[in-house]
């Protein structure tokens, strides 16, 4: 058990509203990631963080922002949600902090934008 | 750019049959890592194995085995004597090194259905 929780687990929101998803870890790992999973696309990296206040963009970062003010929390914000952001969002941590090592995933958040 | 291809979208077999899931990758890196993850119907992602590019030895873990062949850029996954509990979506992934981004590049997944 990697000690990763995500909240909320399910959310329905309307187009144009802001949404924040939270990832919380209990193991004090330095590296954290946000992915989205869509049918036919597998998982795609949105943003990642390599420490408090240190973040960078992934493959599909447009329309998303992130923040990490504490080691244990990594927040993903959709400033103005669109229907194309309907997806399942997964947070992940890497115990050693590099992609050479496995990543462990949280339970996911299912977001529906109507 | 890195790419992972899982050409088999869905595979259906009868319980106790052996099944192989294919994974072909593309990368310009000389050092890279390959992974397999399992996503059961409950939705969580479960890490199965990591393999680095310098280790081409096959690995076996119970009914699971992995065949890594650098010459064909493949990292295939075989389940021997499949069971209903093996039904899941399986993802192959590759470590991501473009521009310093430390994430994984995933294939689109193979949905494995084991029929009783």
mmCIF file with all atom_site columns, C-alpha atoms in Angstrom:
data_model
loop_
_atom_site.group_PDB
_atom_site.id
_atom_site.type_symbol
_atom_site.label_atom_id
_atom_site.label_alt_id
_atom_site.label_comp_id
_atom_site.label_asym_id
_atom_site.label_entity_id
_atom_site.label_seq_id
_atom_site.pdbx_PDB_ins_code
_atom_site.Cartn_x
_atom_site.Cartn_y
_atom_site.Cartn_z
_atom_site.occupancy
_atom_site.B_iso_or_equiv
_atom_site.pdbx_formal_charge
_atom_site.auth_seq_id
_atom_site.auth_comp_id
_atom_site.auth_asym_id
_atom_site.auth_atom_id
_atom_site.pdbx_PDB_model_num
ATOM 1   C CA . UNK A 1 1   ? 0.000   0.000   0.000   1.00 0.00 ? 1   UNK A CA 1
ATOM 2   C CA . UNK A 1 2   ? 1.658   3.227   -1.206  1.00 0.00 ? 2   UNK A CA 1
ATOM 3   C CA . UNK A 1 3   ? -0.515  5.410   1.039   1.00 0.00 ? 3   UNK A CA 1
ATOM 4   C CA . UNK A 1 4   ? -2.067  7.499   -1.721  1.00 0.00 ? 4   UNK A CA 1
ATOM 5   C CA . UNK A 1 5   ? -5.552  8.927   -1.491  1.00 0.00 ? 5   UNK A CA 1
ATOM 6   C CA . UNK A 1 6   ? -7.452  11.060  -3.958  1.00 0.00 ? 6   UNK A CA 1
ATOM 7   C CA . UNK A 1 7   ? -10.400 13.329  -3.329  1.00 0.00 ? 7   UNK A CA 1
ATOM 8   C CA . UNK A 1 8   ? -13.056 13.546  -4.417  1.00 0.00 ? 8   UNK A CA 1
ATOM 9   C CA . UNK A 1 9   ? -13.447 10.077  -5.888  1.00 0.00 ? 9   UNK A CA 1
ATOM 10  C CA . UNK A 1 10  ? -16.319 11.172  -8.103  1.00 0.00 ? 10  UNK A CA 1
ATOM 11  C CA . UNK A 1 11  ? -17.381 14.607  -9.261  1.00 0.00 ? 11  UNK A CA 1
ATOM 12  C CA . UNK A 1 12  ? -19.879 16.014  -11.713 1.00 0.00 ? 12  UNK A CA 1
ATOM 13  C CA . UNK A 1 13  ? -19.458 19.630  -12.663 1.00 0.00 ? 13  UNK A CA 1
ATOM 14  C CA . UNK A 1 14  ? -20.662 22.053  -15.271 1.00 0.00 ? 14  UNK A CA 1
ATOM 15  C CA . UNK A 1 15  ? -18.718 23.487  -18.172 1.00 0.00 ? 15  UNK A CA 1
ATOM 16  C CA . UNK A 1 16  ? -16.874 26.651  -17.220 1.00 0.00 ? 16  UNK A CA 1
ATOM 17  C CA . UNK A 1 17  ? -16.605 25.977  -13.492 1.00 0.00 ? 17  UNK A CA 1
ATOM 18  C CA . UNK A 1 18  ? -13.267 25.592  -11.705 1.00 0.00 ? 18  UNK A CA 1
ATOM 19  C CA . UNK A 1 19  ? -12.425 22.191  -10.263 1.00 0.00 ? 19  UNK A CA 1
ATOM 20  C CA . UNK A 1 20  ? -9.623  21.106  -7.942  1.00 0.00 ? 20  UNK A CA 1
ATOM 21  C CA . UNK A 1 21  ? -8.593  17.509  -7.398  1.00 0.00 ? 21  UNK A CA 1
ATOM 22  C CA . UNK A 1 22  ? -6.429  16.556  -4.468  1.00 0.00 ? 22  UNK A CA 1
ATOM 23  C CA . UNK A 1 23  ? -3.798  13.874  -4.138  1.00 0.00 ? 23  UNK A CA 1
ATOM 24  C CA . UNK A 1 24  ? -2.487  13.075  -0.681  1.00 0.00 ? 24  UNK A CA 1
ATOM 25  C CA . UNK A 1 25  ? 0.369   10.746  0.220   1.00 0.00 ? 25  UNK A CA 1
ATOM 26  C CA . UNK A 1 26  ? 1.537   9.560   3.595   1.00 0.00 ? 26  UNK A CA 1
ATOM 27  C CA . UNK A 1 27  ? 5.012   8.290   2.645   1.00 0.00 ? 27  UNK A CA 1
ATOM 28  C CA . UNK A 1 28  ? 6.812   11.617  2.117   1.00 0.00 ? 28  UNK A CA 1
ATOM 29  C CA . UNK A 1 29  ? 7.863   10.813  -1.450  1.00 0.00 ? 29  UNK A CA 1
ATOM 30  C CA . UNK A 1 30  ? 9.398   13.648  -3.382  1.00 0.00 ? 30  UNK A CA 1
ATOM 31  C CA . UNK A 1 31  ? 7.972   12.919  -6.845  1.00 0.00 ? 31  UNK A CA 1
ATOM 32  C CA . UNK A 1 32  ? 4.275   13.038  -7.654  1.00 0.00 ? 32  UNK A CA 1
ATOM 33  C CA . UNK A 1 33  ? 2.371   12.857  -10.938 1.00 0.00 ? 33  UNK A CA 1
ATOM 34  C CA . UNK A 1 34  ? -1.050  13.483  -12.426 1.00 0.00 ? 34  UNK A CA 1
ATOM 35  C CA . UNK A 1 35  ? -2.318  11.365  -15.329 1.00 0.00 ? 35  UNK A CA 1
ATOM 36  C CA . UNK A 1 36  ? -5.620  11.178  -17.128 1.00 0.00 ? 36  UNK A CA 1
ATOM 37  C CA . UNK A 1 37  ? -7.097  7.980   -18.520 1.00 0.00 ? 37  UNK A CA 1
ATOM 38  C CA . UNK A 1 38  ? -9.412  8.031   -21.509 1.00 0.00 ? 38  UNK A CA 1
ATOM 39  C CA . UNK A 1 39  ? -10.799 5.157   -23.593 1.00 0.00 ? 39  UNK A CA 1
ATOM 40  C CA . UNK A 1 40  ? -8.487  4.409   -26.479 1.00 0.00 ? 40  UNK A CA 1
ATOM 41  C CA . UNK A 1 41  ? -5.650  6.524   -25.073 1.00 0.00 ? 41  UNK A CA 1
ATOM 42  C CA . UNK A 1 42  ? -4.266  4.670   -22.106 1.00 0.00 ? 42  UNK A CA 1
ATOM 43  C CA . UNK A 1 43  ? -2.834  7.011   -19.475 1.00 0.00 ? 43  UNK A CA 1
ATOM 44  C CA . UNK A 1 44  ? -1.266  10.336  -20.349 1.00 0.00 ? 44  UNK A CA 1
ATOM 45  C CA . UNK A 1 45  ? 0.882   12.543  -18.142 1.00 0.00 ? 45  UNK A CA 1
ATOM 46  C CA . UNK A 1 46  ? -0.583  15.951  -17.293 1.00 0.00 ? 46  UNK A CA 1
ATOM 47  C CA . UNK A 1 47  ? 1.879   17.450  -14.801 1.00 0.00 ? 47  UNK A CA 1
ATOM 48  C CA . UNK A 1 48  ? 4.440   16.236  -12.346 1.00 0.00 ? 48  UNK A CA 1
ATOM 49  C CA . UNK A 1 49  ? 6.218   17.570  -9.295  1.00 0.00 ? 49  UNK A CA 1
ATOM 50  C CA . UNK A 1 50  ? 9.754   16.929  -8.070  1.00 0.00 ? 50  UNK A CA 1
ATOM 51  C CA . UNK A 1 51  ? 9.416   18.764  -4.781  1.00 0.00 ? 51  UNK A CA 1
ATOM 52  C CA . UNK A 1 52  ? 7.553   21.459  -2.901  1.00 0.00 ? 52  UNK A CA 1
ATOM 53  C CA . UNK A 1 53  ? 6.770   24.280  -5.333  1.00 0.00 ? 53  UNK A CA 1
ATOM 54  C CA . UNK A 1 54  ? 8.649   22.469  -8.123  1.00 0.00 ? 54  UNK A CA 1
ATOM 55  C CA . UNK A 1 55  ? 6.381   21.340  -10.944 1.00 0.00 ? 55  UNK A CA 1
ATOM 56  C CA . UNK A 1 56  ? 6.586   20.769  -14.666 1.00 0.00 ? 56  UNK A CA 1
ATOM 57  C CA . UNK A 1 57  ? 4.322   20.042  -17.614 1.00 0.00 ? 57  UNK A CA 1
ATOM 58  C CA . UNK A 1 58  ? 3.622   16.681  -19.133 1.00 0.00 ? 58  UNK A CA 1
ATOM 59  C CA . UNK A 1 59  ? 2.209   15.592  -22.449 1.00 0.00 ? 59  UNK A CA 1
ATOM 60  C CA . UNK A 1 60  ? -1.334  16.993  -22.037 1.00 0.00 ? 60  UNK A CA 1
ATOM 61  C CA . UNK A 1 61  ? -0.981  20.000  -19.725 1.00 0.00 ? 61  UNK A CA 1
ATOM 62  C CA . UNK A 1 62  ? -3.160  22.523  -21.590 1.00 0.00 ? 62  UNK A CA 1
ATOM 63  C CA . UNK A 1 63  ? -6.117  23.593  -19.467 1.00 0.00 ? 63  UNK A CA 1
ATOM 64  C CA . UNK A 1 64  ? -4.595  22.295  -16.232 1.00 0.00 ? 64  UNK A CA 1
ATOM 65  C CA . UNK A 1 65  ? -2.519  23.803  -13.473 1.00 0.00 ? 65  UNK A CA 1
ATOM 66  C CA . UNK A 1 66  ? -0.961  22.231  -10.407 1.00 0.00 ? 66  UNK A CA 1
ATOM 67  C CA . UNK A 1 67  ? 0.352   23.274  -7.040  1.00 0.00 ? 67  UNK A CA 1
ATOM 68  C CA . UNK A 1 68  ? 2.415   21.649  -4.340  1.00 0.00 ? 68  UNK A CA 1
ATOM 69  C CA . UNK A 1 69  ? 2.762   23.663  -1.169  1.00 0.00 ? 69  UNK A CA 1
ATOM 70  C CA . UNK A 1 70  ? 3.393   20.628  1.048   1.00 0.00 ? 70  UNK A CA 1
ATOM 71  C CA . UNK A 1 71  ? 5.241   17.409  0.344   1.00 0.00 ? 71  UNK A CA 1
ATOM 72  C CA . UNK A 1 72  ? 2.159   15.319  1.002   1.00 0.00 ? 72  UNK A CA 1
ATOM 73  C CA . UNK A 1 73  ? -0.323  17.173  -1.220  1.00 0.00 ? 73  UNK A CA 1
ATOM 74  C CA . UNK A 1 74  ? -0.404  17.649  -4.988  1.00 0.00 ? 74  UNK A CA 1
ATOM 75  C CA . UNK A 1 75  ? -3.373  19.587  -6.348  1.00 0.00 ? 75  UNK A CA 1
ATOM 76  C CA . UNK A 1 76  ? -4.664  19.532  -9.920  1.00 0.00 ? 76  UNK A CA 1
ATOM 77  C CA . UNK A 1 77  ? -6.863  22.447  -10.987 1.00 0.00 ? 77  UNK A CA 1
ATOM 78  C CA . UNK A 1 78  ? -9.040  22.826  -14.028 1.00 0.00 ? 78  UNK A CA 1
ATOM 79  C CA . UNK A 1 79  ? -9.477  26.586  -14.208 1.00 0.00 ? 79  UNK A CA 1
ATOM 80  C CA . UNK A 1 80  ? -12.554 26.392  -16.435 1.00 0.00 ? 80  UNK A CA 1
ATOM 81  C CA . UNK A 1 81  ? -13.694 22.832  -17.000 1.00 0.00 ? 81  UNK A CA 1
ATOM 82  C CA . UNK A 1 82  ? -14.617 21.683  -20.496 1.00 0.00 ? 82  UNK A CA 1
ATOM 83  C CA . UNK A 1 83  ? -16.365 18.525  -21.668 1.00 0.00 ? 83  UNK A CA 1
ATOM 84  C CA . UNK A 1 84  ? -13.084 17.291  -23.150 1.00 0.00 ? 84  UNK A CA 1
ATOM 85  C CA . UNK A 1 85  ? -11.729 17.094  -19.603 1.00 0.00 ? 85  UNK A CA 1
ATOM 86  C CA . UNK A 1 86  ? -14.237 14.427  -18.662 1.00 0.00 ? 86  UNK A CA 1
ATOM 87  C CA . UNK A 1 87  ? -11.901 11.622  -17.673 1.00 0.00 ? 87  UNK A CA 1
ATOM 88  C CA . UNK A 1 88  ? -10.531 9.487   -14.899 1.00 0.00 ? 88  UNK A CA 1
ATOM 89  C CA . UNK A 1 89  ? -7.647  11.202  -13.165 1.00 0.00 ? 89  UNK A CA 1
ATOM 90  C CA . UNK A 1 90  ? -4.921  9.243   -11.452 1.00 0.00 ? 90  UNK A CA 1
ATOM 91  C CA . UNK A 1 91  ? -2.277  10.524  -9.094  1.00 0.00 ? 91  UNK A CA 1
ATOM 92  C CA . UNK A 1 92  ? 0.990   8.606   -8.779  1.00 0.00 ? 92  UNK A CA 1
ATOM 93  C CA . UNK A 1 93  ? 4.120   8.681   -6.671  1.00 0.00 ? 93  UNK A CA 1
ATOM 94  C CA . UNK A 1 94  ? 7.580   7.350   -7.357  1.00 0.00 ? 94  UNK A CA 1
ATOM 95  C CA . UNK A 1 95  ? 9.433   6.026   -4.330  1.00 0.00 ? 95  UNK A CA 1
ATOM 96  C CA . UNK A 1 96  ? 12.829  6.933   -5.725  1.00 0.00 ? 96  UNK A CA 1
ATOM 97  C CA . UNK A 1 97  ? 11.857  10.007  -7.695  1.00 0.00 ? 97  UNK A CA 1
ATOM 98  C CA . UNK A 1 98  ? 12.890  8.965   -11.186 1.00 0.00 ? 98  UNK A CA 1
ATOM 99  C CA . UNK A 1 99  ? 11.009  7.329   -14.048 1.00 0.00 ? 99  UNK A CA 1
ATOM 100 C CA . UNK A 1 100 ? 13.494  4.499   -13.963 1.00 0.00 ? 100 UNK A CA 1
ATOM 101 C CA . UNK A 1 101 ? 11.575  3.154   -11.045 1.00 0.00 ? 101 UNK A CA 1
ATOM 102 C CA . UNK A 1 102 ? 8.004   2.091   -10.785 1.00 0.00 ? 102 UNK A CA 1
ATOM 103 C CA . UNK A 1 103 ? 5.214   4.478   -10.004 1.00 0.00 ? 103 UNK A CA 1
ATOM 104 C CA . UNK A 1 104 ? 2.381   3.660   -7.658  1.00 0.00 ? 104 UNK A CA 1
ATOM 105 C CA . UNK A 1 105 ? -1.059  4.969   -8.343  1.00 0.00 ? 105 UNK A CA 1
ATOM 106 C CA . UNK A 1 106 ? -3.907  6.295   -6.272  1.00 0.00 ? 106 UNK A CA 1
ATOM 107 C CA . UNK A 1 107 ? -7.478  4.985   -6.661  1.00 0.00 ? 107 UNK A CA 1
ATOM 108 C CA . UNK A 1 108 ? -8.457  7.600   -9.254  1.00 0.00 ? 108 UNK A CA 1
ATOM 109 C CA . UNK A 1 109 ? -11.049 10.373  -9.512  1.00 0.00 ? 109 UNK A CA 1
ATOM 110 C CA . UNK A 1 110 ? -13.838 10.105  -12.051 1.00 0.00 ? 110 UNK A CA 1
ATOM 111 C CA . UNK A 1 111 ? -14.693 13.589  -13.297 1.00 0.00 ? 111 UNK A CA 1
ATOM 112 C CA . UNK A 1 112 ? -17.674 14.325  -15.508 1.00 0.00 ? 112 UNK A CA 1
ATOM 113 C CA . UNK A 1 113 ? -18.056 17.758  -17.070 1.00 0.00 ? 113 UNK A CA 1
ATOM 114 C CA . UNK A 1 114 ? -21.588 18.401  -18.346 1.00 0.00 ? 114 UNK A CA 1
ATOM 115 C CA . UNK B 2 1   ? 9.284   10.864  -29.279 1.00 0.00 ? 1   UNK B CA 1
ATOM 116 C CA . UNK B 2 2   ? 8.640   7.721   -27.357 1.00 0.00 ? 2   UNK B CA 1
ATOM 117 C CA . UNK B 2 3   ? 5.821   5.372   -28.207 1.00 0.00 ? 3   UNK B CA 1
ATOM 118 C CA . UNK B 2 4   ? 4.332   2.172   -26.845 1.00 0.00 ? 4   UNK B CA 1
ATOM 119 C CA . UNK B 2 5   ? 2.097   0.028   -29.032 1.00 0.00 ? 5   UNK B CA 1
ATOM 120 C CA . UNK B 2 6   ? -0.212  -2.657  -27.738 1.00 0.00 ? 6   UNK B CA 1
ATOM 121 C CA . UNK B 2 7   ? -1.779  -3.898  -30.929 1.00 0.00 ? 7   UNK B CA 1
ATOM 122 C CA . UNK B 2 8   ? -4.206  -6.273  -29.238 1.00 0.00 ? 8   UNK B CA 1
ATOM 123 C CA . UNK B 2 9   ? -7.168  -4.232  -28.098 1.00 0.00 ? 9   UNK B CA 1
ATOM 124 C CA . UNK B 2 10  ? -9.019  -7.185  -26.629 1.00 0.00 ? 10  UNK B CA 1
ATOM 125 C CA . UNK B 2 11  ? -8.226  -10.851 -26.115 1.00 0.00 ? 11  UNK B CA 1
ATOM 126 C CA . UNK B 2 12  ? -10.686 -13.491 -24.963 1.00 0.00 ? 12  UNK B CA 1
ATOM 127 C CA . UNK B 2 13  ? -9.585  -16.954 -23.902 1.00 0.00 ? 13  UNK B CA 1
ATOM 128 C CA . UNK B 2 14  ? -11.030 -19.818 -21.929 1.00 0.00 ? 14  UNK B CA 1
ATOM 129 C CA . UNK B 2 15  ? -9.739  -20.425 -18.431 1.00 0.00 ? 15  UNK B CA 1
ATOM 130 C CA . UNK B 2 16  ? -6.530  -22.478 -18.206 1.00 0.00 ? 16  UNK B CA 1
ATOM 131 C CA . UNK B 2 17  ? -5.343  -21.414 -21.633 1.00 0.00 ? 17  UNK B CA 1
ATOM 132 C CA . UNK B 2 18  ? -2.015  -19.622 -21.967 1.00 0.00 ? 18  UNK B CA 1
ATOM 133 C CA . UNK B 2 19  ? -2.152  -16.094 -23.310 1.00 0.00 ? 19  UNK B CA 1
ATOM 134 C CA . UNK B 2 20  ? 0.489   -13.620 -24.471 1.00 0.00 ? 20  UNK B CA 1
ATOM 135 C CA . UNK B 2 21  ? 0.050   -9.874  -24.476 1.00 0.00 ? 21  UNK B CA 1
ATOM 136 C CA . UNK B 2 22  ? 2.246   -8.025  -26.945 1.00 0.00 ? 22  UNK B CA 1
ATOM 137 C CA . UNK B 2 23  ? 4.087   -4.761  -26.338 1.00 0.00 ? 23  UNK B CA 1
ATOM 138 C CA . UNK B 2 24  ? 6.291   -2.976  -28.863 1.00 0.00 ? 24  UNK B CA 1
ATOM 139 C CA . UNK B 2 25  ? 8.085   0.218   -27.954 1.00 0.00 ? 25  UNK B CA 1
ATOM 140 C CA . UNK B 2 26  ? 10.009  2.993   -29.666 1.00 0.00 ? 26  UNK B CA 1
ATOM 141 C CA . UNK B 2 27  ? 12.663  5.125   -28.021 1.00 0.00 ? 27  UNK B CA 1
ATOM 142 C CA . UNK B 2 28  ? 15.903  6.833   -28.942 1.00 0.00 ? 28  UNK B CA 1
ATOM 143 C CA . UNK B 2 29  ? 17.308  6.426   -25.453 1.00 0.00 ? 29  UNK B CA 1
ATOM 144 C CA . UNK B 2 30  ? 19.972  3.843   -24.790 1.00 0.00 ? 30  UNK B CA 1
ATOM 145 C CA . UNK B 2 31  ? 18.904  3.588   -21.166 1.00 0.00 ? 31  UNK B CA 1
ATOM 146 C CA . UNK B 2 32  ? 15.234  3.080   -20.531 1.00 0.00 ? 32  UNK B CA 1
ATOM 147 C CA . UNK B 2 33  ? 12.821  1.110   -18.413 1.00 0.00 ? 33  UNK B CA 1
ATOM 148 C CA . UNK B 2 34  ? 9.756   -0.894  -19.272 1.00 0.00 ? 34  UNK B CA 1
ATOM 149 C CA . UNK B 2 35  ? 6.797   -1.672  -17.062 1.00 0.00 ? 35  UNK B CA 1
ATOM 150 C CA . UNK B 2 36  ? 3.592   -3.667  -16.982 1.00 0.00 ? 36  UNK B CA 1
ATOM 151 C CA . UNK B 2 37  ? 0.542   -2.616  -14.997 1.00 0.00 ? 37  UNK B CA 1
ATOM 152 C CA . UNK B 2 38  ? -2.751  -4.404  -14.389 1.00 0.00 ? 38  UNK B CA 1
ATOM 153 C CA . UNK B 2 39  ? -6.091  -2.614  -14.090 1.00 0.00 ? 39  UNK B CA 1
ATOM 154 C CA . UNK B 2 40  ? -8.816  -4.964  -12.813 1.00 0.00 ? 40  UNK B CA 1
ATOM 155 C CA . UNK B 2 41  ? -12.510 -4.094  -13.188 1.00 0.00 ? 41  UNK B CA 1
ATOM 156 C CA . UNK B 2 42  ? -12.360 -2.268  -9.852  1.00 0.00 ? 42  UNK B CA 1
ATOM 157 C CA . UNK B 2 43  ? -10.228 0.371   -11.571 1.00 0.00 ? 43  UNK B CA 1
ATOM 158 C CA . UNK B 2 44  ? -7.018  0.593   -9.577  1.00 0.00 ? 44  UNK B CA 1
ATOM 159 C CA . UNK B 2 45  ? -3.644  0.313   -11.277 1.00 0.00 ? 45  UNK B CA 1
ATOM 160 C CA . UNK B 2 46  ? -1.391  -2.424  -9.994  1.00 0.00 ? 46  UNK B CA 1
ATOM 161 C CA . UNK B 2 47  ? 2.333   -2.480  -10.718 1.00 0.00 ? 47  UNK B CA 1
ATOM 162 C CA . UNK B 2 48  ? 3.508   -5.870  -12.021 1.00 0.00 ? 48  UNK B CA 1
ATOM 163 C CA . UNK B 2 49  ? 7.091   -5.573  -13.212 1.00 0.00 ? 49  UNK B CA 1
ATOM 164 C CA . UNK B 2 50  ? 9.932   -3.227  -14.162 1.00 0.00 ? 50  UNK B CA 1
ATOM 165 C CA . UNK B 2 51  ? 12.705  -4.134  -16.578 1.00 0.00 ? 51  UNK B CA 1
ATOM 166 C CA . UNK B 2 52  ? 15.713  -2.015  -17.531 1.00 0.00 ? 52  UNK B CA 1
ATOM 167 C CA . UNK B 2 53  ? 17.215  -1.895  -20.998 1.00 0.00 ? 53  UNK B CA 1
ATOM 168 C CA . UNK B 2 54  ? 20.427  -3.580  -19.943 1.00 0.00 ? 54  UNK B CA 1
ATOM 169 C CA . UNK B 2 55  ? 18.769  -6.699  -18.632 1.00 0.00 ? 55  UNK B CA 1
ATOM 170 C CA . UNK B 2 56  ? 17.371  -8.959  -21.315 1.00 0.00 ? 56  UNK B CA 1
ATOM 171 C CA . UNK B 2 57  ? 16.845  -11.938 -19.089 1.00 0.00 ? 57  UNK B CA 1
ATOM 172 C CA . UNK B 2 58  ? 13.343  -13.259 -19.071 1.00 0.00 ? 58  UNK B CA 1
ATOM 173 C CA . UNK B 2 59  ? 11.528  -13.117 -15.773 1.00 0.00 ? 59  UNK B CA 1
ATOM 174 C CA . UNK B 2 60  ? 9.036   -15.494 -14.270 1.00 0.00 ? 60  UNK B CA 1
ATOM 175 C CA . UNK B 2 61  ? 6.783   -14.854 -11.316 1.00 0.00 ? 61  UNK B CA 1
ATOM 176 C CA . UNK B 2 62  ? 4.384   -17.696 -10.671 1.00 0.00 ? 62  UNK B CA 1
ATOM 177 C CA . UNK B 2 63  ? 2.066   -17.951 -13.681 1.00 0.00 ? 63  UNK B CA 1
ATOM 178 C CA . UNK B 2 64  ? 3.388   -14.696 -15.127 1.00 0.00 ? 64  UNK B CA 1
ATOM 179 C CA . UNK B 2 65  ? 6.415   -14.401 -17.376 1.00 0.00 ? 65  UNK B CA 1
ATOM 180 C CA . UNK B 2 66  ? 7.937   -11.598 -19.373 1.00 0.00 ? 66  UNK B CA 1
ATOM 181 C CA . UNK B 2 67  ? 10.039  -11.768 -22.520 1.00 0.00 ? 67  UNK B CA 1
ATOM 182 C CA . UNK B 2 68  ? 12.190  -8.721  -23.281 1.00 0.00 ? 68  UNK B CA 1
ATOM 183 C CA . UNK B 2 69  ? 13.843  -8.628  -26.703 1.00 0.00 ? 69  UNK B CA 1
ATOM 184 C CA . UNK B 2 70  ? 15.814  -5.525  -27.525 1.00 0.00 ? 70  UNK B CA 1
ATOM 185 C CA . UNK B 2 71  ? 16.382  -6.652  -31.117 1.00 0.00 ? 71  UNK B CA 1
ATOM 186 C CA . UNK B 2 72  ? 12.656  -6.428  -31.837 1.00 0.00 ? 72  UNK B CA 1
ATOM 187 C CA . UNK B 2 73  ? 11.864  -3.685  -29.271 1.00 0.00 ? 73  UNK B CA 1
ATOM 188 C CA . UNK B 2 74  ? 9.339   -5.911  -27.606 1.00 0.00 ? 74  UNK B CA 1
ATOM 189 C CA . UNK B 2 75  ? 8.408   -6.666  -24.023 1.00 0.00 ? 75  UNK B CA 1
ATOM 190 C CA . UNK B 2 76  ? 5.734   -9.347  -24.093 1.00 0.00 ? 76  UNK B CA 1
ATOM 191 C CA . UNK B 2 77  ? 3.776   -10.687 -21.151 1.00 0.00 ? 77  UNK B CA 1
ATOM 192 C CA . UNK B 2 78  ? 2.562   -14.272 -20.897 1.00 0.00 ? 78  UNK B CA 1
ATOM 193 C CA . UNK B 2 79  ? 0.055   -15.673 -18.445 1.00 0.00 ? 79  UNK B CA 1
ATOM 194 C CA . UNK B 2 80  ? 0.210   -19.438 -18.116 1.00 0.00 ? 80  UNK B CA 1
ATOM 195 C CA . UNK B 2 81  ? -2.888  -21.398 -17.144 1.00 0.00 ? 81  UNK B CA 1
ATOM 196 C CA . UNK B 2 82  ? -5.056  -18.290 -17.081 1.00 0.00 ? 82  UNK B CA 1
ATOM 197 C CA . UNK B 2 83  ? -7.679  -17.787 -14.403 1.00 0.00 ? 83  UNK B CA 1
ATOM 198 C CA . UNK B 2 84  ? -10.838 -15.694 -14.276 1.00 0.00 ? 84  UNK B CA 1
ATOM 199 C CA . UNK B 2 85  ? -9.117  -13.364 -11.789 1.00 0.00 ? 85  UNK B CA 1
ATOM 200 C CA . UNK B 2 86  ? -6.636  -12.455 -14.517 1.00 0.00 ? 86  UNK B CA 1
ATOM 201 C CA . UNK B 2 87  ? -9.404  -10.637 -16.373 1.00 0.00 ? 87  UNK B CA 1
ATOM 202 C CA . UNK B 2 88  ? -8.297  -7.006  -16.535 1.00 0.00 ? 88  UNK B CA 1
ATOM 203 C CA . UNK B 2 89  ? -6.841  -4.335  -18.750 1.00 0.00 ? 89  UNK B CA 1
ATOM 204 C CA . UNK B 2 90  ? -3.080  -4.621  -18.964 1.00 0.00 ? 90  UNK B CA 1
ATOM 205 C CA . UNK B 2 91  ? -0.862  -1.676  -19.777 1.00 0.00 ? 91  UNK B CA 1
ATOM 206 C CA . UNK B 2 92  ? 2.700   -1.653  -20.976 1.00 0.00 ? 92  UNK B CA 1
ATOM 207 C CA . UNK B 2 93  ? 4.682   1.519   -20.222 1.00 0.00 ? 93  UNK B CA 1
ATOM 208 C CA . UNK B 2 94  ? 8.054   3.064   -21.008 1.00 0.00 ? 94  UNK B CA 1
ATOM 209 C CA . UNK B 2 95  ? 10.091  5.506   -18.985 1.00 0.00 ? 95  UNK B CA 1
ATOM 210 C CA . UNK B 2 96  ? 9.884   9.000   -20.384 1.00 0.00 ? 96  UNK B CA 1
ATOM 211 C CA . UNK B 2 97  ? 12.926  11.112  -20.811 1.00 0.00 ? 97  UNK B CA 1
ATOM 212 C CA . UNK B 2 98  ? 12.072  13.751  -23.363 1.00 0.00 ? 98  UNK B CA 1
ATOM 213 C CA . UNK B 2 99  ? 13.007  17.201  -22.093 1.00 0.00 ? 99  UNK B CA 1
ATOM 214 C CA . UNK B 2 100 ? 13.609  15.948  -18.585 1.00 0.00 ? 100 UNK B CA 1
ATOM 215 C CA . UNK B 2 101 ? 9.998   14.976  -17.905 1.00 0.00 ? 101 UNK B CA 1
ATOM 216 C CA . UNK B 2 102 ? 9.969   12.104  -15.468 1.00 0.00 ? 102 UNK B CA 1
ATOM 217 C CA . UNK B 2 103 ? 6.782   10.315  -16.350 1.00 0.00 ? 103 UNK B CA 1
ATOM 218 C CA . UNK B 2 104 ? 5.709   7.144   -18.080 1.00 0.00 ? 104 UNK B CA 1
ATOM 219 C CA . UNK B 2 105 ? 4.485   6.679   -21.642 1.00 0.00 ? 105 UNK B CA 1
ATOM 220 C CA . UNK B 2 106 ? 1.690   4.135   -21.669 1.00 0.00 ? 106 UNK B CA 1
ATOM 221 C CA . UNK B 2 107 ? 0.301   1.944   -24.392 1.00 0.00 ? 107 UNK B CA 1
ATOM 222 C CA . UNK B 2 108 ? -3.448  1.985   -24.933 1.00 0.00 ? 108 UNK B CA 1
ATOM 223 C CA . UNK B 2 109 ? -3.907  -1.251  -23.060 1.00 0.00 ? 109 UNK B CA 1
ATOM 224 C CA . UNK B 2 110 ? -5.109  -4.758  -23.828 1.00 0.00 ? 110 UNK B CA 1
ATOM 225 C CA . UNK B 2 111 ? -8.401  -5.900  -22.356 1.00 0.00 ? 111 UNK B CA 1
ATOM 226 C CA . UNK B 2 112 ? -8.002  -9.526  -21.346 1.00 0.00 ? 112 UNK B CA 1
ATOM 227 C CA . UNK B 2 113 ? -11.150 -11.563 -20.802 1.00 0.00 ? 113 UNK B CA 1
ATOM 228 C CA . UNK B 2 114 ? -10.833 -14.979 -19.227 1.00 0.00 ? 114 UNK B CA 1
ATOM 229 C CA . UNK B 2 115 ? -13.993 -17.009 -19.676 1.00 0.00 ? 115 UNK B CA 1
ATOM 230 C CA . UNK B 2 116 ? -14.806 -19.765 -17.176 1.00 0.00 ? 116 UNK B CA 1
#
